[in-house]
CSV table of C-alpha atoms and ligand atoms in Angstrom, one decimal:
chain,number,residue,atom,x,y,z
A,273,MET,CA,0.0,0.0,0.0
A,274,THR,CA,1.2,3.5,-0.8
A,275,VAL,CA,1.1,5.6,2.3
A,276,ARG,CA,-0.5,8.9,1.7
A,277,VAL,CA,-1.2,11.1,4.8
A,278,ARG,CA,-2.4,14.6,5.1
A,279,PHE,CA,-2.5,17.6,7.4
A,280,ALA,CA,-5.7,19.6,6.8
A,281,PRO,CA,-5.6,22.9,8.7
A,282,SER,CA,-8.3,25.5,8.5
A,283,PRO,CA,-6.6,28.9,7.9
A,284,THR,CA,-8.7,30.7,10.6
A,285,GLY,CA,-5.9,31.5,13.0
A,286,ASN,CA,-2.2,30.9,13.8
A,287,LEU,CA,-0.9,27.4,14.0
A,288,HIS,CA,-0.8,26.3,17.5
A,289,ILE,CA,1.3,23.4,18.9
A,290,GLY,CA,-1.5,20.9,18.8
A,291,GLY,CA,-1.8,21.4,15.1
A,292,GLU,CA,1.9,21.5,14.6
A,293,ARG,CA,2.2,18.1,16.4
A,294,THR,CA,-0.5,16.6,14.2
A,295,ALA,CA,1.4,17.9,11.1
A,296,LEU,CA,4.6,16.5,12.4
A,297,TYR,CA,3.3,13.1,13.1
A,298,ASN,CA,1.8,12.9,9.6
A,299,TYR,CA,5.1,14.2,8.1
A,300,ILE,CA,7.3,11.7,10.0
A,301,PHE,CA,5.0,8.8,9.2
A,302,ALA,CA,5.1,9.6,5.5
A,303,LYS,CA,8.9,9.8,5.6
A,304,ALA,CA,9.2,6.6,7.6
A,305,MET,CA,7.0,4.7,5.2
A,306,GLY,CA,8.4,6.1,2.0
A,307,GLY,CA,5.0,7.7,1.4
A,308,LYS,CA,3.6,11.2,0.7
A,309,TYR,CA,2.7,14.0,3.0
A,310,ILE,CA,-0.1,16.2,1.6
A,311,LEU,CA,-1.2,19.6,2.8
A,312,ARG,CA,-4.9,20.4,2.3
A,313,ILE,CA,-6.3,23.8,3.2
A,314,GLU,CA,-9.8,23.5,4.6
A,315,ASP,CA,-11.0,27.0,3.9
A,316,THR,CA,-14.7,26.5,3.5
A,317,ASP,CA,-15.4,29.0,6.3
A,318,LYS,CA,-15.1,32.0,4.1
A,319,GLU,CA,-15.7,34.5,6.8
A,320,ARG,CA,-12.9,33.3,9.1
A,321,SER,CA,-10.4,31.9,6.6
A,322,THR,CA,-7.7,34.3,5.3
A,323,LYS,CA,-4.7,34.0,3.0
A,324,GLU,CA,-2.6,35.6,5.7
A,325,PHE,CA,-3.3,32.8,8.1
A,326,GLU,CA,-2.7,30.3,5.4
A,327,GLU,CA,0.7,31.8,4.6
A,328,SER,CA,1.7,32.1,8.2
A,329,GLN,CA,0.7,28.5,8.9
A,330,ILE,CA,2.7,27.3,5.9
A,331,SER,CA,5.7,29.4,7.0
A,332,ASP,CA,5.5,28.1,10.6
A,333,MET,CA,5.5,24.5,9.2
A,334,ALA,CA,8.5,25.3,7.0
A,335,TRP,CA,10.3,26.7,10.1
A,336,LEU,CA,9.8,23.3,11.7
A,337,GLY,CA,11.1,21.6,8.6
A,338,LEU,CA,7.7,20.2,7.4
A,339,GLU,CA,7.7,20.5,3.7
A,340,HIS,CA,4.7,19.0,2.0
A,341,ASP,CA,5.0,16.7,-1.1
A,342,GLU,CA,1.6,17.8,-2.5
A,343,GLY,CA,-0.5,20.8,-1.7
A,344,PRO,CA,-0.4,24.6,-2.1
A,345,GLY,CA,2.5,25.6,-4.3
A,346,LYS,CA,3.4,21.9,-5.0
A,347,TYR,CA,2.0,20.0,-7.9
A,348,GLY,CA,0.1,16.8,-7.2
A,349,GLU,CA,-2.1,14.8,-9.5
A,350,TYR,CA,-5.1,14.9,-7.1
A,351,GLY,CA,-5.4,18.7,-6.8
A,352,PRO,CA,-6.7,21.2,-6.2
A,353,TYR,CA,-5.7,21.2,-2.5
A,354,HIS,CA,-7.8,24.1,-1.3
A,355,GLN,CA,-11.4,23.1,-0.4
A,356,SER,CA,-12.6,26.5,-1.7
A,357,GLU,CA,-11.6,25.3,-5.2
A,358,ARG,CA,-13.4,22.0,-4.9
A,359,MET,CA,-17.0,23.1,-4.5
A,360,GLU,CA,-18.3,21.4,-7.6
A,361,ILE,CA,-16.9,18.1,-6.5
A,362,TYR,CA,-18.8,18.3,-3.1
A,363,GLN,CA,-22.0,19.4,-5.0
A,364,GLU,CA,-21.7,16.4,-7.2
A,365,TYR,CA,-21.2,14.0,-4.3
A,366,ALA,CA,-24.1,15.5,-2.4
A,367,GLU,CA,-26.4,15.2,-5.4
A,368,LYS,CA,-25.4,11.6,-5.8
A,369,LEU,CA,-26.3,10.9,-2.2
A,370,LEU,CA,-29.6,12.7,-2.7
A,371,ALA,CA,-30.4,10.6,-5.8
A,372,GLU,CA,-29.6,7.4,-4.0
A,373,GLY,CA,-31.9,8.3,-1.1
A,374,LYS,CA,-29.0,8.7,1.4
A,375,ALA,CA,-29.6,12.5,1.9
A,376,PHE,CA,-32.5,14.8,1.9
A,377,TYR,CA,-33.4,18.5,1.8
A,378,ASP,CA,-34.7,19.8,5.1
A,379,PHE,CA,-37.3,22.6,5.1
A,380,CYS,CA,-37.8,22.7,8.8
A,381,THR,CA,-37.7,26.2,10.3
A,382,ASP,CA,-35.3,27.1,13.1
A,383,GLU,CA,-38.2,27.2,15.5
A,384,GLU,CA,-39.3,23.7,14.5
A,385,LEU,CA,-35.7,22.4,14.8
A,386,GLU,CA,-35.3,23.9,18.3
A,387,ALA,CA,-38.6,22.5,19.6
A,388,MET,CA,-37.7,19.1,18.0
A,389,ALA,CA,-34.3,19.0,19.6
A,390,GLU,CA,-35.7,19.9,23.0
A,391,LYS,CA,-38.4,17.3,22.8
A,392,ASN,CA,-36.1,14.6,21.5
A,393,LYS,CA,-33.6,15.3,24.1
A,394,ALA,CA,-36.2,14.7,26.8
A,395,ASP,CA,-37.3,11.5,25.0
A,396,GLY,CA,-33.8,10.3,24.4
A,397,THR,CA,-34.2,10.0,20.6
A,398,PRO,CA,-31.9,11.4,18.0
A,399,PRO,CA,-32.2,15.2,17.6
A,400,TYR,CA,-33.6,15.2,14.1
A,401,THR,CA,-37.1,13.6,13.5
A,402,GLY,CA,-38.4,16.2,11.1
A,403,LYS,CA,-40.9,15.2,8.4
A,404,TRP,CA,-38.4,15.7,5.6
A,405,LYS,CA,-36.5,12.6,6.5
A,406,ASP,CA,-39.5,10.6,5.4
A,407,SER,CA,-39.1,9.6,1.7
A,408,ALA,CA,-42.8,10.2,1.2
A,409,ASN,CA,-42.0,14.0,1.4
A,410,TRP,CA,-39.0,14.0,-0.9
A,411,GLU,CA,-41.0,14.7,-4.0
A,412,GLU,CA,-42.4,17.8,-2.3
A,413,ALA,CA,-38.9,18.9,-1.3
A,414,LYS,CA,-37.6,18.5,-4.8
A,415,LEU,CA,-40.4,20.7,-6.1
A,416,LYS,CA,-39.6,23.4,-3.6
A,417,VAL,CA,-35.9,23.3,-4.7
A,418,ALA,CA,-36.9,23.4,-8.3
A,419,ALA,CA,-39.0,26.5,-7.5
A,420,GLY,CA,-35.9,28.2,-6.2
A,421,GLU,CA,-36.4,27.6,-2.4
A,422,LYS,CA,-33.2,27.1,-0.4
A,423,ALA,CA,-32.6,24.5,2.3
A,424,PRO,CA,-29.7,22.6,3.9
A,425,MET,CA,-29.1,19.0,2.9
A,426,ARG,CA,-29.0,16.4,5.6
A,427,PHE,CA,-27.3,13.0,5.7
A,428,LEU,CA,-29.8,10.2,6.4
A,429,VAL,CA,-28.1,8.5,9.3
A,430,PRO,CA,-28.5,4.7,8.9
A,431,ASP,CA,-30.1,2.8,11.7
A,432,GLN,CA,-27.1,0.7,12.6
A,433,ASP,CA,-24.1,0.5,15.0
A,434,ILE,CA,-20.9,2.1,13.7
A,435,ALA,CA,-17.4,0.8,14.3
A,436,PHE,CA,-13.9,1.5,13.2
A,437,THR,CA,-10.4,0.3,14.1
A,438,ASP,CA,-8.0,2.8,15.4
A,439,HIS,CA,-4.3,2.3,15.7
A,440,VAL,CA,-4.2,4.0,19.1
A,441,ARG,CA,-7.6,3.2,20.6
A,442,GLY,CA,-8.3,-0.2,19.1
A,443,GLU,CA,-11.9,-1.1,18.2
A,444,VAL,CA,-14.1,2.0,18.6
A,445,LYS,CA,-17.8,1.3,18.6
A,446,PHE,CA,-20.8,3.6,18.6
A,447,PRO,CA,-24.2,2.1,19.2
A,448,LYS,CA,-26.9,3.2,16.8
A,449,GLY,CA,-29.0,6.2,17.6
A,450,MET,CA,-26.2,8.4,18.9
A,451,VAL,CA,-26.3,11.0,16.2
A,452,GLY,CA,-29.1,12.7,14.3
A,453,ASP,CA,-29.3,13.3,10.5
A,454,PHE,CA,-26.5,15.9,10.2
A,455,VAL,CA,-26.2,18.7,7.7
A,456,ILE,CA,-23.8,18.0,4.8
A,457,MET,CA,-24.5,21.0,2.6
A,458,ARG,CA,-25.6,24.3,4.2
A,459,THR,CA,-28.4,26.5,2.8
A,460,ASN,CA,-25.7,28.7,1.2
A,461,GLY,CA,-24.3,25.8,-0.7
A,462,MET,CA,-21.2,25.3,1.4
A,463,PRO,CA,-20.3,21.7,2.5
A,464,THR,CA,-19.8,20.9,6.2
A,465,TYR,CA,-16.5,19.6,7.6
A,466,ASN,CA,-17.7,16.0,8.1
A,467,PHE,CA,-18.7,15.8,4.5
A,468,CYS,CA,-16.1,17.5,2.4
A,469,ASN,CA,-13.3,16.1,4.6
A,470,VAL,CA,-14.3,12.6,3.7
A,471,VAL,CA,-14.8,13.3,0.0
A,472,ASP,CA,-11.4,14.8,-0.1
A,473,ASP,CA,-9.6,12.1,1.9
A,474,HIS,CA,-11.2,9.6,-0.5
A,475,LEU,CA,-10.2,11.5,-3.7
A,476,HIS,CA,-6.8,12.4,-2.3
A,477,LYS,CA,-6.3,8.7,-1.8
A,478,ILE,CA,-5.4,9.2,1.9
A,479,SER,CA,-4.4,5.9,3.4
A,480,HIS,CA,-4.0,7.0,7.0
A,481,VAL,CA,-5.8,9.7,9.0
A,482,ILE,CA,-3.7,10.7,11.9
A,483,ARG,CA,-5.3,13.5,14.0
A,484,GLY,CA,-6.3,14.5,17.5
A,485,GLU,CA,-8.5,12.5,19.7
A,486,ASP,CA,-11.0,15.3,19.8
A,487,HIS,CA,-12.0,14.2,16.3
A,488,VAL,CA,-13.2,10.7,17.3
A,489,ASN,CA,-16.9,11.9,17.4
A,490,ASN,CA,-16.4,13.4,13.9
A,491,THR,CA,-15.0,10.0,12.7
A,492,LEU,CA,-18.3,8.4,13.7
A,493,ARG,CA,-20.1,10.6,11.2
A,494,GLN,CA,-17.4,10.4,8.7
A,495,VAL,CA,-17.4,6.6,8.7
A,496,MET,CA,-21.1,6.7,7.7
A,497,VAL,CA,-20.2,9.0,4.9
A,498,TYR,CA,-17.4,6.8,3.6
A,499,HIS,CA,-19.9,3.9,3.6
A,500,ALA,CA,-22.5,6.0,1.8
A,501,ILE,CA,-20.2,7.2,-1.0
A,502,GLY,CA,-18.9,3.6,-1.4
A,503,ALA,CA,-15.3,4.5,-0.4
A,504,GLU,CA,-12.9,2.4,1.6
A,505,LEU,CA,-12.1,3.5,5.1
A,506,PRO,CA,-8.6,4.9,5.6
A,507,GLU,CA,-6.7,3.6,8.7
A,508,PHE,CA,-7.2,5.9,11.7
A,509,ALA,CA,-4.9,6.9,14.5
A,510,HIS,CA,-6.4,9.4,16.9
A,511,VAL,CA,-3.6,10.8,19.0
A,512,SER,CA,-4.1,11.8,22.6
A,513,LEU,CA,-5.1,15.3,23.7
A,514,LEU,CA,-2.5,17.8,24.9
A,515,ILE,CA,-3.2,19.0,28.4
A,516,GLY,CA,-1.4,21.3,30.9
A,517,GLU,CA,-0.1,20.2,34.2
A,518,ASP,CA,-3.4,21.3,35.7
A,519,ARG,CA,-5.0,18.5,33.5
A,520,GLN,CA,-6.9,21.1,31.5
A,521,LYS,CA,-6.8,21.2,27.7
A,522,LEU,CA,-3.7,23.1,26.6
A,523,SER,CA,-4.4,26.8,26.0
A,524,LYS,CA,-2.6,30.1,26.1
A,525,ARG,CA,-2.7,30.0,29.9
A,526,HIS,CA,-0.1,27.3,29.9
A,527,GLY,CA,2.5,29.5,28.1
A,528,ALA,CA,3.3,29.7,24.5
A,529,THR,CA,1.0,27.8,22.2
A,530,SER,CA,1.5,29.5,18.9
A,531,VAL,CA,4.6,28.6,16.9
A,532,GLN,CA,5.4,32.3,16.5
A,533,GLN,CA,5.7,32.6,20.2
A,534,TYR,CA,8.3,29.8,20.4
A,535,ILE,CA,10.3,31.4,17.7
A,536,LYS,CA,10.3,34.7,19.6
A,537,GLU,CA,11.3,33.0,22.8
A,538,GLY,CA,14.4,31.5,21.3
A,539,TYR,CA,13.5,27.8,20.7
A,540,LEU,CA,15.2,25.8,18.0
A,541,PRO,CA,12.9,24.2,15.4
A,542,GLU,CA,14.7,20.8,16.0
A,543,ALA,CA,14.0,21.0,19.7
A,544,LEU,CA,10.4,21.9,19.4
A,545,ALA,CA,9.9,19.1,16.8
A,546,ASN,CA,11.7,16.7,19.1
A,547,TYR,CA,9.6,17.7,22.1
A,548,LEU,CA,6.3,17.7,20.2
A,549,CYS,CA,7.0,14.1,19.1
A,550,LEU,CA,7.3,13.0,22.6
A,551,LEU,CA,3.9,14.4,23.5
A,552,GLY,CA,2.0,11.3,22.8
A,553,TRP,CA,4.6,9.1,21.2
A,554,SER,CA,7.6,7.3,22.6
A,555,HIS,CA,10.9,6.2,21.1
A,556,PRO,CA,11.4,2.4,21.1
A,557,GLU,CA,14.7,2.8,22.9
A,558,GLU,CA,13.2,5.4,25.3
A,559,LYS,CA,15.5,8.1,23.8
A,560,ASP,CA,14.3,11.6,24.4
A,561,VAL,CA,16.7,13.6,22.4
A,562,PHE,CA,16.7,13.0,18.6
A,563,THR,CA,16.1,14.6,15.3
A,564,ILE,CA,13.2,14.0,13.0
A,565,ASP,CA,15.5,12.5,10.4
A,566,GLU,CA,16.7,10.0,13.0
A,567,ILE,CA,13.2,8.7,13.8
A,568,ALA,CA,11.7,8.8,10.3
A,569,ASP,CA,12.3,5.1,10.0
A,570,LYS,CA,9.6,2.5,9.8
A,571,ASN,CA,11.4,0.4,12.6
A,572,ILE,CA,11.2,3.4,14.9
A,573,PHE,CA,8.2,5.5,14.1
A,574,ASN,CA,5.1,3.3,14.0
A,575,LEU,CA,1.6,4.1,15.0
A,576,GLU,CA,1.5,1.5,17.7
A,577,ARG,CA,3.9,3.6,19.8
A,578,PHE,CA,1.3,6.3,20.3
A,579,SER,CA,0.1,6.6,23.9
A,580,LYS,CA,-3.6,6.4,24.8
A,581,SER,CA,-3.4,8.7,27.8
A,582,HIS,CA,-3.3,12.5,27.6
A,583,ALA,CA,0.0,14.1,26.9
A,584,VAL,CA,1.0,16.5,29.6
A,585,TYR,CA,2.8,19.6,28.3
A,586,ASP,CA,5.9,20.4,30.4
A,587,ILE,CA,7.7,23.5,29.5
A,588,GLU,CA,10.8,22.5,31.6
A,589,LYS,CA,11.2,19.3,29.6
A,590,LEU,CA,11.0,21.4,26.4
A,591,LYS,CA,13.7,23.8,27.7
A,592,TYR,CA,15.9,20.8,28.6
A,593,ILE,CA,15.5,19.4,25.1
A,594,ASN,CA,16.2,22.8,23.7
A,595,ALA,CA,19.5,22.9,25.7
A,596,GLN,CA,20.5,19.5,24.3
A,597,HIS,CA,20.0,20.7,20.7
A,598,ILE,CA,21.9,23.9,21.4
A,599,LYS,CA,24.9,21.8,22.6
A,600,LYS,CA,24.9,19.8,19.3
A,601,LEU,CA,24.9,22.8,16.9
A,602,ASP,CA,28.2,23.7,15.2
A,603,THR,CA,29.6,27.1,16.3
A,604,PRO,CA,28.9,29.2,13.2
A,605,SER,CA,25.2,28.0,13.1
A,606,LEU,CA,24.8,28.6,16.8
A,607,LEU,CA,26.3,32.1,16.4
A,608,TRP,CA,24.0,32.8,13.4
A,609,ASN,CA,20.9,31.7,15.4
A,610,ALA,CA,21.8,33.5,18.6
A,611,SER,CA,22.6,36.7,16.7
A,612,SER,CA,18.9,37.4,16.2
A,613,PHE,CA,18.6,37.6,20.0
A,614,ILE,CA,21.9,39.3,21.0
A,615,GLY,CA,23.1,40.7,17.7
A,616,ASN,CA,21.7,44.2,18.6
A,617,ASP,CA,23.5,44.5,21.9
A,618,PRO,CA,25.9,47.4,21.4
A,619,PHE,CA,28.8,45.7,23.1
A,620,PHE,CA,28.3,42.4,21.2
A,621,LYS,CA,28.0,44.2,17.9
A,622,GLU,CA,31.5,45.7,18.2
A,623,GLN,CA,33.2,42.3,18.7
A,624,THR,CA,35.1,40.3,16.1
A,625,THR,CA,33.7,36.9,14.9
A,626,VAL,CA,36.5,35.1,16.7
A,627,TRP,CA,35.4,36.8,20.0
A,628,LYS,CA,31.7,36.1,19.3
A,629,GLU,CA,32.3,32.4,18.5
A,630,SER,CA,34.4,32.0,21.6
A,631,PHE,CA,31.7,33.7,23.8
A,632,ILE,CA,29.0,31.4,22.3
A,633,ASP,CA,31.1,28.3,22.9
A,634,LEU,CA,31.9,29.3,26.4
A,635,TYR,CA,28.3,29.6,27.4
A,636,ARG,CA,26.5,27.1,25.1
A,637,GLU,CA,26.5,24.4,27.8
A,638,LYS,CA,25.0,26.8,30.3
A,639,ILE,CA,21.9,28.1,28.6
A,640,GLN,CA,18.6,26.6,27.6
A,641,LEU,CA,17.3,29.5,25.4
A,642,TYR,CA,19.1,32.0,23.2
A,643,PRO,CA,18.0,35.1,25.1
A,644,GLU,CA,19.9,33.8,28.1
A,645,PHE,CA,23.1,34.7,26.2
A,646,LEU,CA,22.2,38.3,27.0
A,647,GLU,CA,22.4,37.6,30.7
A,648,LYS,CA,25.8,36.0,30.1
A,649,LEU,CA,26.9,39.0,28.2
A,650,LYS,CA,26.1,41.1,31.2
A,651,ASP,CA,28.5,39.0,33.3
A,652,ILE,CA,31.2,40.0,30.9
A,653,THR,CA,30.4,43.7,30.6
A,654,SER,CA,29.6,44.4,34.2
A,655,ASP,CA,32.4,46.7,35.6
A,656,SER,CA,31.8,46.5,39.3
A,657,VAL,CA,31.7,43.8,41.8
A,658,GLU,CA,29.1,43.0,44.5
A,659,ALA,CA,30.4,42.6,48.0
A,660,THR,CA,28.8,39.2,48.6
A,661,ASP,CA,29.7,36.9,51.5
A,662,GLU,CA,31.3,34.5,49.1
A,663,LEU,CA,33.5,37.3,47.7
A,664,LYS,CA,34.4,38.6,51.1
A,665,GLU,CA,35.5,35.1,52.1
A,666,ILE,CA,37.9,34.9,49.1
A,667,LEU,CA,39.2,38.3,49.8
A,668,SER,CA,39.9,37.3,53.4
A,669,TRP,CA,42.4,34.6,52.4
A,670,GLU,CA,45.9,35.7,53.2
A,671,THR,CA,47.1,34.9,49.6
A,672,THR,CA,44.5,37.1,47.9
A,673,PRO,CA,45.8,40.6,48.5
A,674,THR,CA,49.3,39.7,47.1
A,675,MET,CA,47.7,38.2,44.1
A,676,LYS,CA,45.4,41.2,43.6
A,677,GLU,CA,48.4,43.5,43.7
A,678,TYR,CA,50.3,41.4,41.2
A,679,ILE,CA,47.3,41.2,38.7
A,680,GLN,CA,46.6,44.9,39.0
A,681,SER,CA,50.1,45.8,38.1
A,682,GLU,CA,50.1,43.4,35.2
A,683,LEU,CA,46.8,44.7,33.9
A,684,SER,CA,48.2,48.2,33.9
A,685,LYS,CA,50.9,47.1,31.5
A,686,VAL,CA,48.5,45.6,29.0
A,687,GLN,CA,48.3,47.9,25.9
A,688,ASP,CA,45.7,45.9,24.0
A,689,LYS,CA,42.0,45.9,24.5
A,690,TYR,CA,42.1,42.3,25.7
A,691,VAL,CA,44.5,40.1,27.6
A,692,SER,CA,45.6,37.3,25.4
A,693,ALA,CA,45.2,33.7,26.6
A,694,GLU,CA,49.0,33.3,26.7
A,695,THR,CA,49.5,36.3,28.9
A,696,PHE,CA,46.8,35.2,31.2
A,697,SER,CA,48.5,31.8,31.4
A,698,GLU,CA,51.7,33.5,32.3
A,699,TRP,CA,50.0,35.3,35.1
A,700,MET,CA,48.7,32.1,36.5
A,701,ASN,CA,52.1,30.5,36.3
A,702,HIS,CA,53.6,33.5,38.1
A,703,CYS,CA,51.1,33.2,40.9
A,704,LYS,CA,51.9,29.5,41.2
A,705,LYS,CA,55.6,29.5,40.9
A,706,GLU,CA,56.7,32.9,42.2
A,707,LEU,CA,53.8,33.7,44.6
A,708,LYS,CA,53.5,30.0,45.6
A,709,ILE,CA,49.7,30.1,45.5
A,710,LYS,CA,48.1,26.9,44.5
A,711,GLY,CA,44.8,25.0,44.3
A,712,LYS,CA,41.7,26.7,45.6
A,713,PRO,CA,43.4,29.9,46.7
A,714,LEU,CA,44.9,30.2,43.2
A,715,PHE,CA,41.8,29.5,41.1
A,716,MET,CA,39.1,30.8,43.3
A,717,GLY,CA,41.3,33.8,44.3
A,718,LEU,CA,41.9,34.7,40.6
A,719,ARG,CA,38.2,34.4,39.8
A,720,GLY,CA,37.2,36.5,42.8
A,721,VAL,CA,39.7,39.2,42.0
A,722,LEU,CA,38.9,39.4,38.3
A,723,THR,CA,35.2,38.7,38.2
A,724,GLY,CA,33.9,39.3,41.8
A,725,GLN,CA,32.3,35.8,41.6
A,726,ASN,CA,33.0,32.5,43.2
A,727,HIS,CA,32.0,30.4,40.3
A,728,GLY,CA,31.6,30.7,36.5
A,729,PRO,CA,32.9,29.4,33.2
A,730,ASP,CA,36.5,28.5,32.4
A,731,LEU,CA,38.6,31.5,33.5
A,732,LYS,CA,41.2,30.8,30.8
A,733,VAL,CA,38.6,31.6,28.2
A,734,LEU,CA,36.5,34.1,30.1
A,735,ILE,CA,39.3,36.5,31.0
A,736,PRO,CA,40.6,36.9,27.5
A,737,LEU,CA,37.0,37.7,26.5
A,738,THR,CA,36.6,40.5,29.0
A,739,PRO,CA,37.9,44.0,28.1
A,740,VAL,CA,40.9,45.1,30.1
A,741,THR,CA,39.2,48.3,31.1
A,742,ILE,CA,36.4,46.4,32.7
A,743,LEU,CA,38.8,44.1,34.5
A,744,LYS,CA,40.6,47.1,35.9
A,745,LYS,CA,37.5,48.7,37.1
A,746,ARG,CA,36.4,45.6,38.8
A,747,ILE,CA,39.6,45.2,40.7
A,748,GLU,CA,39.4,48.8,41.8
A,749,SER,CA,35.9,48.2,43.1
A,750,LEU,CA,36.9,45.2,45.2
A,751,PRO,CA,36.0,45.7,48.9
A,752,LEU,CA,39.5,45.0,50.0
B,125,LIG,N1,-9.8,21.2,9.2
B,125,LIG,C1,-9.9,20.3,10.3
B,125,LIG,C2,-9.3,20.9,11.6
B,125,LIG,O1,-8.5,21.8,11.4
B,125,LIG,C3,-9.2,19.0,9.9
B,125,LIG,C4,-9.3,17.9,10.9
B,125,LIG,C5,-8.9,16.6,10.3
B,125,LIG,O2,-7.7,16.3,10.3
B,125,LIG,O3,-9.7,15.9,9.8
B,125,LIG,O4,-9.6,20.5,12.7
């Protein structure tokens, strides 16, 4: 079987991480199975759909590396891929259902429908029991339509149980009578989601429908439509819902939910993709840091590894994964990425590429998100020290004043903007050999004197990155 999967967003807003996760699962599955990943734009809601949202959704997917094989901007033999361009097809299918007695025009008024729904709810019968479902009235309905009257078309729900097999949920069964005859074509001629989605999945030759668990109730209706149009069912995998730590459905309250927000906050696409994968799916070797390419393999990514239970969104885990991906980047790429967050800092801007790369490499292990580089930059540019208890302790050691004096006099001899790594090494050697300071008093002492701190990154790299003018000012401000 040729695997063909699709992501079918409605361009009525920005892509949020739930949608991005669905897209990602479909994309990886297609790659793992040597299949095709199709993008279909479900833009039948003319009022709420916009080109801007469509473009921003596509660009957010591109940021994550999800390029479609067929869809907008990419030729495919089953196009068009915008539902708004497929209206005649839906009309044709709807008319066929009507001709076969599987759908009917409904001329009930809103008041009638409301009263019916209320009564039927109390009686426990399906919501629609209007006279128009009775085939005895279909001739009358046809005449009304022929005379130019408008009405929605409803699907005649068969009186039978409905079942389908789901890769995540197993056998899903719905007893008959659960849903009423639902609208498939609105009065204005627009198809409804449960109808056109099935027509398209059938015509787009979709083999697997992978989407959120919140669609299971739609699938019930859609299975009926597949049967009615004589189409084979695709395989289904309804992935678990994303929830926050408070067990509520994921929303803005839980932090960033739109892809744009993650981009702004300094997440790597590789990291977000990696983390989203883990929300509802697990690696067979329990790995939690990987790239999409690494798992796009049929022995690794299979639908049976989806979890049935809700996936809890944990921002700390996402940050941890982001940090792991930052560690793996090569220096020029890391510098390039980080520059959009620190590139405008006046001090950073003035530095050479060598300086910048050295700075980035020094701190890459210590950050989770790019904007944290700004904080690290402050550690380098701050020109005074704070009289903390830790610093006071270092300064109270008997070796520290001698060392401070020596360093201060050496600093005054430096002509360049920075101390070279060699010169700094010589200073250390001098302290060791001539001043006989070793171990903790040497390393902690030097750090205290030159940075005012009792811990931090490798001094041999840090000091040559700190302007001499700043080192001098710090030493002068020591509470000694
Ligand atoms: N347009 C639908 C949505 O955005 C598609 C759902 C589906 O995958 O069938 O929810």
